[in-house]
Amino acid sequence: MKIWKDFIKGLWEENPTFRLLIGMCPVLAVTNAAINGVAMGLATLFVLVCSSTIISLIKNLIPSKVRIPCYIVVIATFVTIADLVLAAYFPDIHAVLGLFVPLIVVNCLILGRAEAFASKNTVTRSFFDALGMGLGFTWALTFLSIIREVLGMGSIFGFRVLGEWFTPFLIFVLPPGAFITLGIIVGLMNTFTRKTA
Amino acid sequence: MRREYIRMVVVLMIISLFSGAVLAQTYKVTIPKINENALRKQEAAIIKVIPGAKSFKEVSKDGVTAFEGLDENGNKVGMAFIAKSGGFGGIITMMVGVDMEEKKLAGMTVLSHLETPGLGARIQEDWFQEQFKGKSFDDGFVVKEDVDAITGATISSTAVAKGVKDSLEKFLQVFGGEY
């Protein structure tokens, strides 16, 4: 039951993007097209799950004074793996995400879960915590990027869904669109949560 | 106290060694595929920057490598070469196509770059690359005069223009007399 709670909290209650508002840099930067949002979410999910599991596994061996460098080395390792694998098997996505993949290293969501959860809890709990948080991050990015792509380009995953009558609001695929969309979603979620609570 | 220091160093070292080993292995597995992707991208770029080219062959002279575009009958339709330039975030690699008879550029496309997404990375956009098409060999390639710069990315824009010009000069020194 505890494990289920660890897993489910990242999806809504403590959703990293919409509730905790951490890891904002990729959230704002890459969500201009649905495919980028999904790819960035999955890459982060992979790094988060692997690094949380490994850090939880070796937490008792790490002296507390050097824990942050140790975490960063572990995280950077998985980020580099993700970067190489994307470059080799998904070159198109790699070309679009470009510099944002190496920047997953400094996504505070990952270091945050390592410091706040994986370093204090069992391997199983850390795994499910990371999985929940990662999936929460992924759906948030996907949701945000679909809204922005529909409004900004009239398409979803590159397929045109709105007819010729629709004039795209270019601002939604530009940086201001990220802030506007995120603000409205967070506002709606807060209102909604308060009512049901 | 001393033992604590030693432990810190040893632990960090062991973790780093593991990390290095894992990455070396991943690199070994993925690098053939990554190189293959780069090669395919380069091939597509050559065909793109030489109008009418269906295939190409590599030519080397005096240590300079270029590509000769051929149409379906095997006739030369133009040449292409790789240009490199130091941009804002790293090296920018471009493929430049030239029309030797008209003495002008036939096309340009960016192969790889490390410029800032949303700013310098816009050197990949068509409108920016298209403006090099038709430029004469004697053009100055001066940004904001005969090449439009990208707003907020003057360094990247200048790097591309300068890279094209410098490589063009080097290319013409070696291959210029052939036509």
CSV table of C-alpha atoms in Angstrom, one decimal:
chain,number,residue,atom,x,y,z
A,1,MET,CA,0.0,0.0,0.0
A,2,LYS,CA,2.9,2.3,0.9
A,3,ILE,CA,4.5,1.5,-2.5
A,4,TRP,CA,1.3,2.4,-4.3
A,5,LYS,CA,1.2,5.7,-2.5
A,6,ASP,CA,4.8,6.4,-3.4
A,7,PHE,CA,4.0,5.7,-7.0
A,8,ILE,CA,0.6,7.5,-7.4
A,9,LYS,CA,1.6,10.8,-5.6
A,10,GLY,CA,3.8,11.9,-8.5
A,11,LEU,CA,1.0,11.6,-11.0
A,12,TRP,CA,-1.3,14.2,-9.4
A,13,GLU,CA,-1.0,15.2,-5.8
A,14,GLU,CA,2.7,16.0,-6.0
A,15,ASN,CA,3.0,16.3,-9.7
A,16,PRO,CA,6.5,17.8,-10.2
A,17,THR,CA,5.4,20.1,-13.0
A,18,PHE,CA,1.9,21.3,-12.0
A,19,ARG,CA,2.1,21.0,-8.2
A,20,LEU,CA,5.7,21.2,-7.1
A,21,LEU,CA,6.8,23.4,-10.0
A,22,ILE,CA,10.3,22.0,-10.2
A,23,GLY,CA,12.3,21.2,-13.3
A,24,MET,CA,10.7,24.1,-15.1
A,25,CYS,CA,13.5,24.8,-17.6
A,26,PRO,CA,12.7,21.8,-20.0
A,27,VAL,CA,9.0,22.2,-19.2
A,28,LEU,CA,9.0,25.7,-20.7
A,29,ALA,CA,11.6,25.2,-23.4
A,30,VAL,CA,10.8,22.0,-25.2
A,31,THR,CA,7.0,21.8,-25.0
A,32,ASN,CA,6.4,23.6,-28.4
A,33,ALA,CA,5.5,20.3,-30.2
A,34,ALA,CA,3.9,17.2,-28.8
A,35,ILE,CA,6.7,14.9,-30.0
A,36,ASN,CA,9.3,16.9,-28.2
A,37,GLY,CA,7.3,16.9,-25.0
A,38,VAL,CA,6.9,13.1,-25.0
A,39,ALA,CA,10.6,12.5,-25.9
A,40,MET,CA,11.9,14.8,-23.2
A,41,GLY,CA,9.5,13.3,-20.7
A,42,LEU,CA,10.6,9.8,-21.5
A,43,ALA,CA,14.3,10.7,-21.5
A,44,THR,CA,13.9,12.3,-18.0
A,45,LEU,CA,11.8,9.3,-16.8
A,46,PHE,CA,14.6,6.9,-17.8
A,47,VAL,CA,17.3,9.0,-16.1
A,48,LEU,CA,15.1,9.5,-13.0
A,49,VAL,CA,14.2,5.9,-12.5
A,50,CYS,CA,17.8,4.6,-13.1
A,51,SER,CA,19.5,7.1,-10.9
A,52,SER,CA,17.0,7.0,-8.1
A,53,THR,CA,17.3,3.2,-8.0
A,54,ILE,CA,21.2,3.2,-8.1
A,55,ILE,CA,21.5,6.0,-5.5
A,56,SER,CA,19.1,4.2,-3.2
A,57,LEU,CA,21.2,1.0,-3.6
A,58,ILE,CA,24.5,2.7,-2.7
A,59,LYS,CA,23.2,5.3,-0.2
A,60,ASN,CA,24.9,3.7,2.8
A,61,LEU,CA,28.3,3.6,1.1
A,62,ILE,CA,28.3,7.3,0.2
A,63,PRO,CA,29.9,9.7,2.9
A,64,SER,CA,27.4,12.5,3.4
A,65,LYS,CA,30.0,15.2,2.7
A,66,VAL,CA,30.4,14.1,-0.9
A,67,ARG,CA,26.9,12.9,-1.6
A,68,ILE,CA,26.0,15.6,-4.1
A,69,PRO,CA,29.1,14.9,-6.4
A,70,CYS,CA,28.3,11.2,-6.1
A,71,TYR,CA,24.6,11.8,-7.1
A,72,ILE,CA,25.7,14.0,-10.0
A,73,VAL,CA,28.1,11.4,-11.4
A,74,VAL,CA,25.4,8.8,-11.3
A,75,ILE,CA,22.9,11.1,-12.9
A,76,ALA,CA,25.3,12.3,-15.5
A,77,THR,CA,26.2,8.7,-16.4
A,78,PHE,CA,22.5,7.9,-17.2
A,79,VAL,CA,22.0,11.2,-19.1
A,80,THR,CA,25.0,10.4,-21.3
A,81,ILE,CA,23.6,7.0,-22.0
A,82,ALA,CA,20.2,8.5,-22.9
A,83,ASP,CA,22.0,11.0,-25.1
A,84,LEU,CA,24.0,8.4,-27.0
A,85,VAL,CA,21.1,6.1,-27.4
A,86,LEU,CA,18.9,8.9,-28.8
A,87,ALA,CA,21.7,10.0,-31.2
A,88,ALA,CA,22.1,6.4,-32.4
A,89,TYR,CA,18.5,5.3,-32.8
A,90,PHE,CA,16.3,8.4,-32.9
A,91,PRO,CA,18.5,11.0,-34.7
A,92,ASP,CA,15.5,13.2,-35.6
A,93,ILE,CA,14.4,13.6,-32.0
A,94,HIS,CA,18.0,14.0,-30.9
A,95,ALA,CA,18.4,16.8,-33.4
A,96,VAL,CA,15.4,18.7,-32.1
A,97,LEU,CA,16.1,18.2,-28.4
A,98,GLY,CA,19.7,18.9,-29.0
A,99,LEU,CA,21.3,20.6,-26.0
A,100,PHE,CA,18.3,19.9,-23.7
A,101,VAL,CA,19.2,16.2,-23.3
A,102,PRO,CA,22.6,16.9,-21.7
A,103,LEU,CA,20.9,19.5,-19.6
A,104,ILE,CA,18.8,16.8,-17.9
A,105,VAL,CA,21.8,16.5,-15.6
A,106,VAL,CA,20.8,19.8,-13.9
A,107,ASN,CA,17.1,19.1,-13.8
A,108,CYS,CA,16.4,19.7,-10.2
A,109,LEU,CA,13.6,17.1,-10.3
A,110,ILE,CA,16.2,14.4,-10.5
A,111,LEU,CA,18.6,15.6,-7.9
A,112,GLY,CA,15.6,16.6,-5.8
A,113,ARG,CA,14.2,13.0,-5.7
A,114,ALA,CA,17.7,11.7,-5.0
A,115,GLU,CA,18.2,14.0,-2.1
A,116,ALA,CA,14.7,14.0,-0.7
A,117,PHE,CA,13.7,10.4,-1.3
A,118,ALA,CA,16.1,7.9,-2.7
A,119,SER,CA,18.8,8.7,-0.1
A,120,LYS,CA,16.5,7.9,2.7
A,121,ASN,CA,14.2,5.1,1.5
A,122,THR,CA,14.5,1.5,0.3
A,123,VAL,CA,15.3,0.6,-3.3
A,124,THR,CA,11.8,-0.6,-4.1
A,125,ARG,CA,10.1,2.5,-2.7
A,126,SER,CA,12.7,4.7,-4.5
A,127,PHE,CA,12.0,2.9,-7.7
A,128,PHE,CA,8.3,3.5,-7.5
A,129,ASP,CA,8.7,7.1,-6.3
A,130,ALA,CA,10.9,7.8,-9.4
A,131,LEU,CA,8.5,6.0,-11.7
A,132,GLY,CA,5.5,8.0,-10.4
A,133,MET,CA,7.4,11.3,-10.6
A,134,GLY,CA,8.8,10.5,-14.0
A,135,LEU,CA,5.4,9.5,-15.4
A,136,GLY,CA,3.9,12.6,-13.8
A,137,PHE,CA,6.6,14.7,-15.5
A,138,THR,CA,6.0,12.9,-18.8
A,139,TRP,CA,2.2,13.4,-18.9
A,140,ALA,CA,2.6,17.0,-17.8
A,141,LEU,CA,5.0,17.7,-20.6
A,142,THR,CA,2.9,15.8,-23.1
A,143,PHE,CA,-0.3,17.6,-22.0
A,144,LEU,CA,1.3,21.0,-22.2
A,145,SER,CA,3.0,20.4,-25.5
A,146,ILE,CA,-0.3,19.1,-27.1
A,147,ILE,CA,-2.1,22.3,-26.1
A,148,ARG,CA,0.7,24.5,-27.4
A,149,GLU,CA,0.9,22.6,-30.7
A,150,VAL,CA,-2.8,22.7,-31.3
A,151,LEU,CA,-3.1,26.4,-30.6
A,152,GLY,CA,0.2,27.3,-32.1
A,153,MET,CA,0.3,25.2,-35.2
A,154,GLY,CA,-3.1,23.5,-35.5
A,155,SER,CA,-1.7,20.1,-35.3
A,156,ILE,CA,-1.0,17.2,-32.9
A,157,PHE,CA,2.2,15.2,-33.4
A,158,GLY,CA,2.6,16.9,-36.8
A,159,PHE,CA,-0.8,15.9,-38.1
A,160,ARG,CA,-3.1,18.8,-38.9
A,161,VAL,CA,-6.2,18.5,-36.8
A,162,LEU,CA,-7.8,21.9,-37.2
A,163,GLY,CA,-9.0,22.9,-40.7
A,164,GLU,CA,-7.8,25.7,-42.9
A,165,TRP,CA,-10.1,28.1,-41.2
A,166,PHE,CA,-7.9,28.1,-38.2
A,167,THR,CA,-5.2,30.7,-38.0
A,168,PRO,CA,-2.5,29.4,-35.6
A,169,PHE,CA,-1.6,31.6,-32.6
A,170,LEU,CA,2.1,31.7,-33.2
A,171,ILE,CA,2.8,32.9,-29.7
A,172,PHE,CA,1.9,29.5,-28.3
A,173,VAL,CA,4.9,27.8,-29.9
A,174,LEU,CA,7.2,30.7,-28.7
A,175,PRO,CA,8.4,31.0,-25.2
A,176,PRO,CA,5.6,33.3,-23.9
A,177,GLY,CA,3.1,30.6,-24.9
A,178,ALA,CA,4.8,28.3,-22.4
A,179,PHE,CA,4.3,30.6,-19.5
A,180,ILE,CA,0.7,31.4,-20.4
A,181,THR,CA,-0.3,27.8,-20.9
A,182,LEU,CA,1.5,26.7,-17.7
A,183,GLY,CA,0.0,29.5,-15.7
A,184,ILE,CA,-3.6,28.7,-16.8
A,185,ILE,CA,-3.2,24.9,-16.1
A,186,VAL,CA,-1.7,25.5,-12.7
A,187,GLY,CA,-4.5,27.9,-11.9
A,188,LEU,CA,-7.2,25.5,-13.0
A,189,MET,CA,-5.6,22.6,-11.1
A,190,ASN,CA,-5.5,24.7,-7.9
A,191,THR,CA,-9.1,25.7,-8.2
A,192,PHE,CA,-10.2,22.2,-9.0
A,193,THR,CA,-8.2,20.6,-6.1
A,194,ARG,CA,-9.5,23.1,-3.6
A,195,LYS,CA,-13.1,22.4,-4.5
A,196,THR,CA,-12.8,18.6,-4.2
A,197,ALA,CA,-10.7,18.8,-1.0
B,1,MET,CA,39.5,12.7,10.4
B,2,ARG,CA,42.1,11.5,7.9
B,3,ARG,CA,40.2,8.2,7.4
B,4,GLU,CA,37.1,10.2,6.6
B,5,TYR,CA,38.9,12.1,3.9
B,6,ILE,CA,40.4,8.9,2.4
B,7,ARG,CA,36.9,7.3,2.4
B,8,MET,CA,35.4,10.3,0.6
B,9,VAL,CA,38.0,10.2,-2.1
B,10,VAL,CA,37.9,6.4,-2.6
B,11,VAL,CA,34.1,6.3,-2.8
B,12,LEU,CA,33.9,9.1,-5.3
B,13,MET,CA,36.7,7.5,-7.3
B,14,ILE,CA,35.0,4.1,-7.4
B,15,ILE,CA,31.7,5.6,-8.5
B,16,SER,CA,33.5,7.5,-11.3
B,17,LEU,CA,35.4,4.4,-12.4
B,18,PHE,CA,32.1,2.5,-12.7
B,19,SER,CA,30.5,5.4,-14.6
B,20,GLY,CA,33.5,5.5,-17.0
B,21,ALA,CA,33.3,1.8,-17.6
B,22,VAL,CA,29.6,1.9,-18.3
B,23,LEU,CA,29.9,4.9,-20.6
B,24,ALA,CA,32.8,3.3,-22.5
B,25,GLN,CA,30.6,0.3,-23.2
B,26,THR,CA,27.6,2.4,-24.3
B,27,TYR,CA,29.8,4.5,-26.6
B,28,LYS,CA,31.2,1.3,-28.2
B,29,VAL,CA,27.8,0.0,-28.9
B,30,THR,CA,26.2,3.2,-30.2
B,31,ILE,CA,29.1,4.9,-32.1
B,32,PRO,CA,28.8,2.9,-35.3
B,33,LYS,CA,25.1,3.8,-35.6
B,34,ILE,CA,25.8,7.4,-34.8
B,35,ASN,CA,28.5,7.6,-37.5
B,36,GLU,CA,26.2,6.0,-39.9
B,37,ASN,CA,23.5,8.5,-39.2
B,38,ALA,CA,26.0,11.4,-39.7
B,39,LEU,CA,27.1,9.9,-43.0
B,40,ARG,CA,23.5,9.5,-44.2
B,41,LYS,CA,22.8,13.1,-43.2
B,42,GLN,CA,25.8,14.2,-45.1
B,43,GLU,CA,24.8,12.3,-48.2
B,44,ALA,CA,21.3,13.8,-48.1
B,45,ALA,CA,22.9,17.3,-47.6
B,46,ILE,CA,25.1,16.9,-50.7
B,47,ILE,CA,22.1,16.0,-52.9
B,48,LYS,CA,20.2,18.9,-51.4
B,49,VAL,CA,22.8,21.7,-52.0
B,50,ILE,CA,23.6,20.7,-55.6
B,51,PRO,CA,20.5,21.2,-57.7
B,52,GLY,CA,19.9,18.4,-60.1
B,53,ALA,CA,22.3,16.0,-58.4
B,54,LYS,CA,21.2,12.4,-58.2
B,55,SER,CA,24.5,11.0,-56.9
B,56,PHE,CA,27.9,12.2,-56.0
B,57,LYS,CA,31.5,11.2,-55.8
B,58,GLU,CA,34.2,12.2,-53.3
B,59,VAL,CA,37.2,14.1,-54.7
B,60,SER,CA,40.4,14.9,-52.9
B,61,LYS,CA,43.1,17.3,-54.0
B,62,ASP,CA,45.9,18.8,-52.0
B,63,GLY,CA,44.4,17.7,-48.7
B,64,VAL,CA,41.0,19.3,-49.4
B,65,THR,CA,38.0,17.1,-49.8
B,66,ALA,CA,35.0,18.0,-51.9
B,67,PHE,CA,32.0,16.3,-53.5
B,68,GLU,CA,31.2,16.3,-57.2
B,69,GLY,CA,27.4,16.1,-57.9
B,70,LEU,CA,26.3,14.0,-60.8
B,71,ASP,CA,23.0,13.8,-62.6
B,72,GLU,CA,21.3,10.6,-63.8
B,73,ASN,CA,23.6,10.4,-66.8
B,74,GLY,CA,26.8,10.9,-64.8
B,75,ASN,CA,27.4,14.5,-65.9
B,76,LYS,CA,28.9,17.0,-63.4
B,77,VAL,CA,26.2,19.4,-62.2
B,78,GLY,CA,28.1,21.2,-59.4
B,79,MET,CA,30.3,20.7,-56.4
B,80,ALA,CA,29.9,20.7,-52.7
B,81,PHE,CA,32.2,21.0,-49.7
B,82,ILE,CA,32.1,21.0,-46.0
B,83,ALA,CA,32.5,24.3,-44.1
B,84,LYS,CA,33.3,24.6,-40.5
B,85,SER,CA,33.1,27.6,-38.2
B,86,GLY,CA,33.3,28.4,-34.5
B,87,GLY,CA,29.8,29.5,-33.4
B,88,PHE,CA,28.5,30.7,-30.1
B,89,GLY,CA,28.3,27.3,-28.4
B,90,GLY,CA,30.7,25.2,-30.5
B,91,ILE,CA,31.6,24.2,-34.0
B,92,ILE,CA,29.1,24.7,-36.7
B,93,THR,CA,29.4,22.3,-39.7
B,94,MET,CA,27.8,23.2,-43.0
B,95,MET,CA,27.5,21.7,-46.5
B,96,VAL,CA,27.9,24.3,-49.2
B,97,GLY,CA,27.0,23.6,-52.8
B,98,VAL,CA,28.5,25.6,-55.7
B,99,ASP,CA,27.7,26.2,-59.3
B,100,MET,CA,31.1,26.4,-60.9
B,101,GLU,CA,29.9,27.8,-64.3
B,102,GLU,CA,27.9,30.6,-62.9
B,103,LYS,CA,30.4,31.2,-60.1
B,104,LYS,CA,27.8,31.3,-57.4
B,105,LEU,CA,26.5,29.3,-54.4
B,106,ALA,CA,23.9,26.7,-55.3
B,107,GLY,CA,22.8,26.0,-51.7
B,108,MET,CA,23.8,25.7,-48.1
B,109,THR,CA,22.6,23.6,-45.2
B,110,VAL,CA,23.7,23.2,-41.6
B,111,LEU,CA,24.8,19.7,-40.7
B,112,SER,CA,25.5,20.1,-37.0
B,113,HIS,CA,25.7,22.8,-34.4
B,114,LEU,CA,25.6,23.4,-30.7
B,115,GLU,CA,23.9,26.8,-30.8
B,116,THR,CA,21.3,28.0,-28.3
B,117,PRO,CA,17.9,26.5,-28.9
B,118,GLY,CA,15.4,29.2,-30.0
B,119,LEU,CA,18.1,31.7,-30.9
B,120,GLY,CA,21.3,30.5,-32.6
B,121,ALA,CA,19.8,27.2,-33.4
B,122,ARG,CA,17.6,29.0,-35.9
B,123,ILE,CA,20.5,28.9,-38.4
B,124,GLN,CA,18.8,25.6,-39.3
B,125,GLU,CA,15.7,27.4,-40.5
B,126,ASP,CA,15.1,27.4,-44.3
B,127,TRP,CA,14.8,31.2,-44.7
B,128,PHE,CA,18.2,31.7,-43.2
B,129,GLN,CA,19.9,29.0,-45.3
B,130,GLU,CA,18.1,30.0,-48.5
B,131,GLN,CA,19.6,33.4,-48.6
B,132,PHE,CA,23.0,32.0,-49.4
B,133,LYS,CA,21.6,30.5,-52.6
B,134,GLY,CA,22.6,32.5,-55.6
B,135,LYS,CA,25.3,34.5,-53.9
B,136,SER,CA,28.3,35.2,-56.1
B,137,PHE,CA,31.8,33.9,-55.3
B,138,ASP,CA,32.9,37.6,-55.0
B,139,ASP,CA,30.2,38.5,-52.4
B,140,GLY,CA,31.5,39.8,-49.1
B,141,PHE,CA,29.1,37.6,-47.0
B,142,VAL,CA,28.9,40.5,-44.5
B,143,VAL,CA,26.2,40.0,-41.9
B,144,LYS,CA,23.5,42.7,-41.8
B,145,GLU,CA,24.7,43.9,-45.2
B,146,ASP,CA,24.2,41.1,-47.7
B,147,VAL,CA,23.3,38.3,-45.2
B,148,ASP,CA,20.3,38.8,-42.9
B,149,ALA,CA,21.2,38.0,-39.3
B,150,ILE,CA,18.9,36.2,-36.9
B,151,THR,CA,17.4,38.5,-34.2
B,152,GLY,CA,19.4,37.9,-31.0
B,153,ALA,CA,21.9,35.6,-32.6
B,154,THR,CA,24.4,37.8,-34.4
B,155,ILE,CA,27.3,35.7,-33.4
B,156,SER,CA,25.8,32.5,-34.8
B,157,SER,CA,24.7,34.3,-38.0
B,158,THR,CA,28.2,35.8,-38.5
B,159,ALA,CA,29.9,32.5,-37.8
B,160,VAL,CA,27.8,30.8,-40.5
B,161,ALA,CA,28.5,33.6,-43.1
B,162,LYS,CA,32.2,33.7,-42.2
B,163,GLY,CA,32.5,29.9,-42.3
B,164,VAL,CA,30.9,29.8,-45.8
B,165,LYS,CA,33.2,32.5,-47.1
B,166,ASP,CA,36.5,31.1,-45.6
B,167,SER,CA,35.8,27.6,-46.8
B,168,LEU,CA,34.8,28.9,-50.2
B,169,GLU,CA,38.1,30.6,-50.6
B,170,LYS,CA,40.0,27.5,-49.5
B,171,PHE,CA,37.9,25.4,-51.9
B,172,LEU,CA,38.5,27.8,-54.8
B,173,GLN,CA,42.2,27.8,-54.3
B,174,VAL,CA,42.3,24.1,-54.9
B,175,PHE,CA,39.4,23.4,-57.2
B,176,GLY,CA,38.8,26.8,-58.7
B,177,GLY,CA,41.0,26.4,-61.8
B,178,GLU,CA,39.4,23.2,-62.9
B,179,TYR,CA,36.5,24.7,-64.8
